[in-house]
PDB file of C-alpha atoms in Angstrom:
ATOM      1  CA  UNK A 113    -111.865 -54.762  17.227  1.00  0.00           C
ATOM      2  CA  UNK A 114    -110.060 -57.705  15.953  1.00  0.00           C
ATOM      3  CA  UNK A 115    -106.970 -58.223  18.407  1.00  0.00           C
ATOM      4  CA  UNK A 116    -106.153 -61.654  17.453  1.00  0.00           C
ATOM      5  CA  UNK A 117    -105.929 -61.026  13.714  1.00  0.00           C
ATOM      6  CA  UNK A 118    -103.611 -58.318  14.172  1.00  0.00           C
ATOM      7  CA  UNK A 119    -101.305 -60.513  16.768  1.00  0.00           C
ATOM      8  CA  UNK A 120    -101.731 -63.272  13.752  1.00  0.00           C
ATOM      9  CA  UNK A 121    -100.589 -60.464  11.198  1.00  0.00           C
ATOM     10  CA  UNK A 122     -97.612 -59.267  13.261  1.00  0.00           C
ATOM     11  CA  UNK A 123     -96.395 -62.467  14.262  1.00  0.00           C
ATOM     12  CA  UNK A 124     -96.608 -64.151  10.870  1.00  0.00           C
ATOM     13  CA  UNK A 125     -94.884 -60.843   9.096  1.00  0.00           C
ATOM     14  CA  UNK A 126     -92.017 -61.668  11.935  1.00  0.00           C
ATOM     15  CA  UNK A 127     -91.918 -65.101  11.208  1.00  0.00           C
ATOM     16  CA  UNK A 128     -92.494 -65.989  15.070  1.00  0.00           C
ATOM     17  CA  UNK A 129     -94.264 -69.404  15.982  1.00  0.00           C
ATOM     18  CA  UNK A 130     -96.724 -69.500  18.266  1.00  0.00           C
ATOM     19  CA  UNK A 131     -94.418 -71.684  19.836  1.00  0.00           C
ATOM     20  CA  UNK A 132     -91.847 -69.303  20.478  1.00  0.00           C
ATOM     21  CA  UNK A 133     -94.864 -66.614  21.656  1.00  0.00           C
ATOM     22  CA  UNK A 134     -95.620 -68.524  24.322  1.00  0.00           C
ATOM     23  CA  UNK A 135     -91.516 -68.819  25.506  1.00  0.00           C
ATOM     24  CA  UNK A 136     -91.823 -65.749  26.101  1.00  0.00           C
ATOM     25  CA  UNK A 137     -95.199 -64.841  27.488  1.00  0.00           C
ATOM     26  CA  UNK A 138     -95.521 -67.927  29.500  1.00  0.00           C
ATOM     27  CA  UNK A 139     -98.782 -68.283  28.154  1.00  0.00           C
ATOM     28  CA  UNK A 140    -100.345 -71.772  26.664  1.00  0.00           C
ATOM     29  CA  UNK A 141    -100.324 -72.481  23.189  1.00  0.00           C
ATOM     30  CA  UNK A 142    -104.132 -73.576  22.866  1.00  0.00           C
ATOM     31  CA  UNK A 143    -104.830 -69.836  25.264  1.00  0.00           C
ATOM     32  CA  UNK A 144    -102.619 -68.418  22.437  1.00  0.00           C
ATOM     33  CA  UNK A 145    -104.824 -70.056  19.659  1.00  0.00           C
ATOM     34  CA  UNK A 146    -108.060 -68.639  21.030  1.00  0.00           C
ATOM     35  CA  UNK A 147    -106.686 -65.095  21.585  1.00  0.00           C
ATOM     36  CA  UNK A 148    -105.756 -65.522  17.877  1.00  0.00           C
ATOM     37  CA  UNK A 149    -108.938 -66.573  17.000  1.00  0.00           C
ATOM     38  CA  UNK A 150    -110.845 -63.723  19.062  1.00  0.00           C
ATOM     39  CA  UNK A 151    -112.601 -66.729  21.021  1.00  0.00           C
ATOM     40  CA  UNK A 152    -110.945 -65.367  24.334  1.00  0.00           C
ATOM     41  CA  UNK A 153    -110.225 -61.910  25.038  1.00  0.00           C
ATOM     42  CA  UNK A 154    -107.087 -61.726  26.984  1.00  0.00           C
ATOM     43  CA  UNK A 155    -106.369 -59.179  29.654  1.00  0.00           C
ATOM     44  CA  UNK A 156    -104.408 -55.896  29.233  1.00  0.00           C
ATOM     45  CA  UNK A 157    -101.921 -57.413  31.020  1.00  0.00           C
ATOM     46  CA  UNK A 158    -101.924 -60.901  29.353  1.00  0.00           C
ATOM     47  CA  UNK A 159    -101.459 -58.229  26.015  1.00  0.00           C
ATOM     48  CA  UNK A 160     -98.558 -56.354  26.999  1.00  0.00           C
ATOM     49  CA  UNK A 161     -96.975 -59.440  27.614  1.00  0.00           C
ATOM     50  CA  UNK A 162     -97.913 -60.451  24.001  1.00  0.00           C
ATOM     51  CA  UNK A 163     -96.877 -57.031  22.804  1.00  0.00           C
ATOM     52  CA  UNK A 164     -93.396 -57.149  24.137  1.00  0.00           C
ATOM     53  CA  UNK A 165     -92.926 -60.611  23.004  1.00  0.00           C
ATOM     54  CA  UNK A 166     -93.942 -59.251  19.310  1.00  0.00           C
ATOM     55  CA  UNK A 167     -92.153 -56.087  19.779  1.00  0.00           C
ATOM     56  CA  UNK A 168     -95.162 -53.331  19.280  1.00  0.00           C
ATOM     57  CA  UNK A 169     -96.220 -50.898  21.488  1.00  0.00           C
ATOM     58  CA  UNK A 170     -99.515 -52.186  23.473  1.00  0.00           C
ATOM     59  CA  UNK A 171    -101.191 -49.375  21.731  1.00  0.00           C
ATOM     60  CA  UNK A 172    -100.647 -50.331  18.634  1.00  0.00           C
ATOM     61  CA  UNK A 173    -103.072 -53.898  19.268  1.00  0.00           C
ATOM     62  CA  UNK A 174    -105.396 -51.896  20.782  1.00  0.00           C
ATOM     63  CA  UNK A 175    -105.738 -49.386  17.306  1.00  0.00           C
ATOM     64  CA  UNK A 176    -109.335 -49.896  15.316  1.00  0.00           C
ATOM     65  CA  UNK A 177    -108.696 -50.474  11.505  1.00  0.00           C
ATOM     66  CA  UNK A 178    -109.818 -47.043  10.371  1.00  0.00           C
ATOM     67  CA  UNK A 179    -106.696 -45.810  12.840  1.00  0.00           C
ATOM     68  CA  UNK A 180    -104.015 -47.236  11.715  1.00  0.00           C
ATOM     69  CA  UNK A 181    -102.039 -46.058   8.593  1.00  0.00           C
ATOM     70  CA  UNK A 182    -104.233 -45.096   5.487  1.00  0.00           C
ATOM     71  CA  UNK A 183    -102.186 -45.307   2.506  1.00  0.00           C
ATOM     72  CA  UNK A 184    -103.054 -43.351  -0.597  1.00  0.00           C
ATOM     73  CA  UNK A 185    -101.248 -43.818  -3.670  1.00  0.00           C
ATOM     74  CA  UNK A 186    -100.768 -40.850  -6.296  1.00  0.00           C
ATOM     75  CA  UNK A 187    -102.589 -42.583  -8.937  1.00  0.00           C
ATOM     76  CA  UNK A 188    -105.511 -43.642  -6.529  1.00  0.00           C
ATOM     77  CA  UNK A 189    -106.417 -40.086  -5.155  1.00  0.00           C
ATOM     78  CA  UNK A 190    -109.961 -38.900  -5.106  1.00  0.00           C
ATOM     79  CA  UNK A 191    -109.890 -35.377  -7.516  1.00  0.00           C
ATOM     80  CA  UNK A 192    -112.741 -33.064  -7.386  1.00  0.00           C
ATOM     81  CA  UNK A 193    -113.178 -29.640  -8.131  1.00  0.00           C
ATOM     82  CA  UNK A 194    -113.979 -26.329  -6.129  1.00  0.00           C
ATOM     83  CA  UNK A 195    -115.273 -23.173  -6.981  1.00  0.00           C
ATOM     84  CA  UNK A 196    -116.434 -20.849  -9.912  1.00  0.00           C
ATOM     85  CA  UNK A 197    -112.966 -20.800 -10.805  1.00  0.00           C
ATOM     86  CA  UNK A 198    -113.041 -25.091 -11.274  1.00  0.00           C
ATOM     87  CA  UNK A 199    -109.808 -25.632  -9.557  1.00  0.00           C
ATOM     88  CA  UNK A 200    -108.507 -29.208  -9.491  1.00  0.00           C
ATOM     89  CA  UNK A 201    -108.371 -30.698  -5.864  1.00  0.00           C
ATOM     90  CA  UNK A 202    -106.266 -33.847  -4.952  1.00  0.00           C
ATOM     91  CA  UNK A 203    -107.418 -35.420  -1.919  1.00  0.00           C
ATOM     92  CA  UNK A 204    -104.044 -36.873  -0.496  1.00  0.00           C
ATOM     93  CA  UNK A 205    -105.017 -38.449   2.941  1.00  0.00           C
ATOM     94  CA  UNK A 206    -106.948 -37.483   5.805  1.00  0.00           C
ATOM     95  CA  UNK A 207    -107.377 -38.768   9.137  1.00  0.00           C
ATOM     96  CA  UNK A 208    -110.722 -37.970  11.371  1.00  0.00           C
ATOM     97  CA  UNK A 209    -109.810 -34.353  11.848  1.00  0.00           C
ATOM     98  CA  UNK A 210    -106.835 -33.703   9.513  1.00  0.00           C
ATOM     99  CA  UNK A 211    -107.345 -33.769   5.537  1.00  0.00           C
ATOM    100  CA  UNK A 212    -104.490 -32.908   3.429  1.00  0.00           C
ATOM    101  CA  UNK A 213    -105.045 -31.526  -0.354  1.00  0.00           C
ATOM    102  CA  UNK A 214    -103.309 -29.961  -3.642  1.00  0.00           C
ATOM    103  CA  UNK A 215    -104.807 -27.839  -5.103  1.00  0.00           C
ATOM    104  CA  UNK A 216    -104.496 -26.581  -8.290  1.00  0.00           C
ATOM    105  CA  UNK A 217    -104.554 -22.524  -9.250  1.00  0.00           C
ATOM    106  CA  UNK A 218    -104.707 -21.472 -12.886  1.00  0.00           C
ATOM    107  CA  UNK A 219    -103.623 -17.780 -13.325  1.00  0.00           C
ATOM    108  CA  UNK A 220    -106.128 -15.299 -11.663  1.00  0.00           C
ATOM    109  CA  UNK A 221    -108.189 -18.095  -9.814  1.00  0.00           C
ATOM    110  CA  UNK A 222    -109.148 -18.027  -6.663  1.00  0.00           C
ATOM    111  CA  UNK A 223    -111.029 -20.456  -3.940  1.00  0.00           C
ATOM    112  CA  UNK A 224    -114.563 -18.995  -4.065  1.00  0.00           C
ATOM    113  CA  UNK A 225    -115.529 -16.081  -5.564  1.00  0.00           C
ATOM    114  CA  UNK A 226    -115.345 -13.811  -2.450  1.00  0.00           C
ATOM    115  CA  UNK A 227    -113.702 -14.317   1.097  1.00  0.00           C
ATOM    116  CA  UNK A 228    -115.047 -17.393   3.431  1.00  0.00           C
ATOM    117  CA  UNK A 229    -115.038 -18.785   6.788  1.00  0.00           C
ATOM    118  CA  UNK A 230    -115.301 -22.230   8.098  1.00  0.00           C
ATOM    119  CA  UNK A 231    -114.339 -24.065  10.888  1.00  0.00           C
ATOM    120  CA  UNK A 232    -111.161 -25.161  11.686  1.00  0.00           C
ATOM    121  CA  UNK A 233    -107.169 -24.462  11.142  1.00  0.00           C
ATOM    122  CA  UNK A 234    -105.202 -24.597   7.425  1.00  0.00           C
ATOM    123  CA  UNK A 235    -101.906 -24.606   6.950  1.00  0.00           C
ATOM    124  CA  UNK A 236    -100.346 -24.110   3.175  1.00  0.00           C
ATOM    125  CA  UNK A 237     -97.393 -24.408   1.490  1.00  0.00           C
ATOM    126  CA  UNK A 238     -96.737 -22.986  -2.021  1.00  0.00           C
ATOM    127  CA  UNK A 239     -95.475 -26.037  -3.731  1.00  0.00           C
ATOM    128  CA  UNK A 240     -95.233 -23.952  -7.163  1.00  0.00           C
ATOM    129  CA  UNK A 241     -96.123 -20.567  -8.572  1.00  0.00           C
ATOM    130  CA  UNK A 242     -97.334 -17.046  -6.943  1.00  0.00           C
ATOM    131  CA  UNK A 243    -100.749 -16.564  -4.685  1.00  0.00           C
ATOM    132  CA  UNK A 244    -101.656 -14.013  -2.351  1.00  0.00           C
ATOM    133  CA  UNK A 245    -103.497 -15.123   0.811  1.00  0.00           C
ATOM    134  CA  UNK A 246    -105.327 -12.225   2.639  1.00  0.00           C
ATOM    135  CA  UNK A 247    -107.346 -13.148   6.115  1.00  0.00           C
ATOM    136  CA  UNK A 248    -109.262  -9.938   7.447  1.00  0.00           C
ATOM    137  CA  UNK A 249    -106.798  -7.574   6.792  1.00  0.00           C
ATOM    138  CA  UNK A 250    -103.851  -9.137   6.479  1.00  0.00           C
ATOM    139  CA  UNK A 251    -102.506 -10.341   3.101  1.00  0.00           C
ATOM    140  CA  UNK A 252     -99.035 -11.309   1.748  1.00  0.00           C
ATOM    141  CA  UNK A 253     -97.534 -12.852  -1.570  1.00  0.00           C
ATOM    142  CA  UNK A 254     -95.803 -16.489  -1.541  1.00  0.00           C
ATOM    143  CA  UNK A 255     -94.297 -18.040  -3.357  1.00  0.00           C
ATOM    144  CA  UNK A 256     -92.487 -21.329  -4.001  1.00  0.00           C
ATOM    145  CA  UNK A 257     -91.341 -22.640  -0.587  1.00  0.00           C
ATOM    146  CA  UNK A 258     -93.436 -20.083   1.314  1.00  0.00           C
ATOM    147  CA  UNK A 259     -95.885 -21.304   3.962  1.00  0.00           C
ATOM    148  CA  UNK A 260     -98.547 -19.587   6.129  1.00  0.00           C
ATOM    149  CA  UNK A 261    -100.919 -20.547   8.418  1.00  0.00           C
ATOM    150  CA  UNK A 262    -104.547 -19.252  10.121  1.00  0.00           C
ATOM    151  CA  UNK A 263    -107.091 -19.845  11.558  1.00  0.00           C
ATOM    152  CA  UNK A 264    -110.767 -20.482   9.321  1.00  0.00           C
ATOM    153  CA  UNK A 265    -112.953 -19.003  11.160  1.00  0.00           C
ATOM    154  CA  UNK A 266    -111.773 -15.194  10.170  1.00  0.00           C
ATOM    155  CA  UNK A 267    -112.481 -14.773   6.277  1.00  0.00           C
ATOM    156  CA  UNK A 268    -109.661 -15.407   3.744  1.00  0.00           C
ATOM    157  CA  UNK A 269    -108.750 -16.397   0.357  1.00  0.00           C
ATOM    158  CA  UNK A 270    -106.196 -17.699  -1.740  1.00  0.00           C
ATOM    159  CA  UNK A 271    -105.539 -16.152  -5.173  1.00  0.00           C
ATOM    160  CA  UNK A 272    -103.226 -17.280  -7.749  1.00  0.00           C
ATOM    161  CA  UNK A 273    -101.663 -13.731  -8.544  1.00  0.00           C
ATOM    162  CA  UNK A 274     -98.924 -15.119 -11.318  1.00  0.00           C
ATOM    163  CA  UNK A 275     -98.217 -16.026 -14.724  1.00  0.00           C
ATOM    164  CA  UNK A 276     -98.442 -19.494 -14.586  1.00  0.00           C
ATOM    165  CA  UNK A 277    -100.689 -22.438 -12.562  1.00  0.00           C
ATOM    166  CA  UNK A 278     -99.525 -22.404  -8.695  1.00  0.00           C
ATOM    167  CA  UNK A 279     -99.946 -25.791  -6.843  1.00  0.00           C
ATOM    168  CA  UNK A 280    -100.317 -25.261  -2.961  1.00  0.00           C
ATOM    169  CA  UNK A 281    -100.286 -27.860  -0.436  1.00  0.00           C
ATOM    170  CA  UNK A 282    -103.391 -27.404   2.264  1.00  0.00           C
ATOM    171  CA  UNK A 283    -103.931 -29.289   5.118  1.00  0.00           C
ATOM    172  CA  UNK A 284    -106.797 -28.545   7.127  1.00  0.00           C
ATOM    173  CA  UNK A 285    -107.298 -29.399  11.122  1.00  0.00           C
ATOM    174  CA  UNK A 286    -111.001 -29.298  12.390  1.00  0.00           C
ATOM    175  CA  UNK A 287    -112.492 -30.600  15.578  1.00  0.00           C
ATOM    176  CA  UNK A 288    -115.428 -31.928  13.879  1.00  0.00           C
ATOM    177  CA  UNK A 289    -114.502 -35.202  12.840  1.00  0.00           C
ATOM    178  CA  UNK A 290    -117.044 -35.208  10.056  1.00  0.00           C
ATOM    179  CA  UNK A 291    -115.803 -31.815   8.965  1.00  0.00           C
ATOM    180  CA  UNK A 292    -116.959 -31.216   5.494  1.00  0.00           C
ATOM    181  CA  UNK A 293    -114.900 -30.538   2.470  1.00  0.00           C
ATOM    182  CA  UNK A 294    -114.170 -27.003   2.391  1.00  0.00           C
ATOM    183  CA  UNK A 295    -112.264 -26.661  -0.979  1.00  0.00           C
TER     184      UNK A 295
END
């Protein structure tokens, strides 16, 4: 964990001295210069002080790198494909248990070739087009604007039941942190 870059980071972006940190903290420049360094480790007192002087939540110096915000730009996303049927996947973010995807349907494909089961909960939102979704037995349409959720574990599938491609927005929950792709 690397505390003191991130007070660095915040306090530069707010254009505070170090100076004016320790007004308010009440804490010693050269102190200040070592927690900024990482050559002390200051208490979790000693931090919210520093916190409130920078104007973050506590938590927020206390977040590992991989847990703060992940930004993935549209023309940086991972694309893969699933299935017989080839459908295009865009990987949009994820977190450890959350992964969020479009994914692509050309008339009459379908994710798989027959219904599956995996871990977890999805929940989808027809961005474009007509699908049915059917889990056990229970099945609808959707279409554009439509959403529907379930959970994985039951056997389902998604089938793009129009004219044209439908685009549906999936976002999948699992417990296992290093859940594996499932589309």
């Amino acid at each position: 964990m690397d505390i003191g870059a991130t007070i660095r980071a915040i306090r530069k972006r707010k254009n505070i001295t170090i100076a004016q940190i320790c007004e308010l903290t009440g804490l010693s420049q050269g102190f200040m210069s070592q927690v900024e360094t990482n050559k002390t480790s200051p208490s979790i007192s000693t931090l919210e002080n520093i916190a409130q002087a920078l104007k973050v939540p506590l938590s927020y110096l206390l977040l590992k790198k991989e847990e703060r915000m992940q930004i993935v730009r549209k023309d940086e996303r991972r694309i893969t494909t699933s299935g017989a049927a080839k459908l295009k996947v865009e990987h949009l973010s994820s977190t450890q248990n959350v992964r969020m995807s479009i994914v692509e349907f050309p008339p009459g494909a379908m994710i798989g070739d027959a219904p599956h089961a995996h871990e977890g909960q999805e929940v989808h939102i027809v961005l474009k087009g007509t699908i049915y979704a059917q889990q056990g037995e229970d099945g609808a349409e959707f279409t554009e604007g439509d959403s529907f959720s379930w959970n994985a574990c039951t056997p389902h599938s998604v089938k793009n039941t129009g004219e044209d491609t439908a685009i549906v927005l999936i976002s999948i929950y699992t417990e296992n942190e290093n859940g594996q792709d499932v589309l």
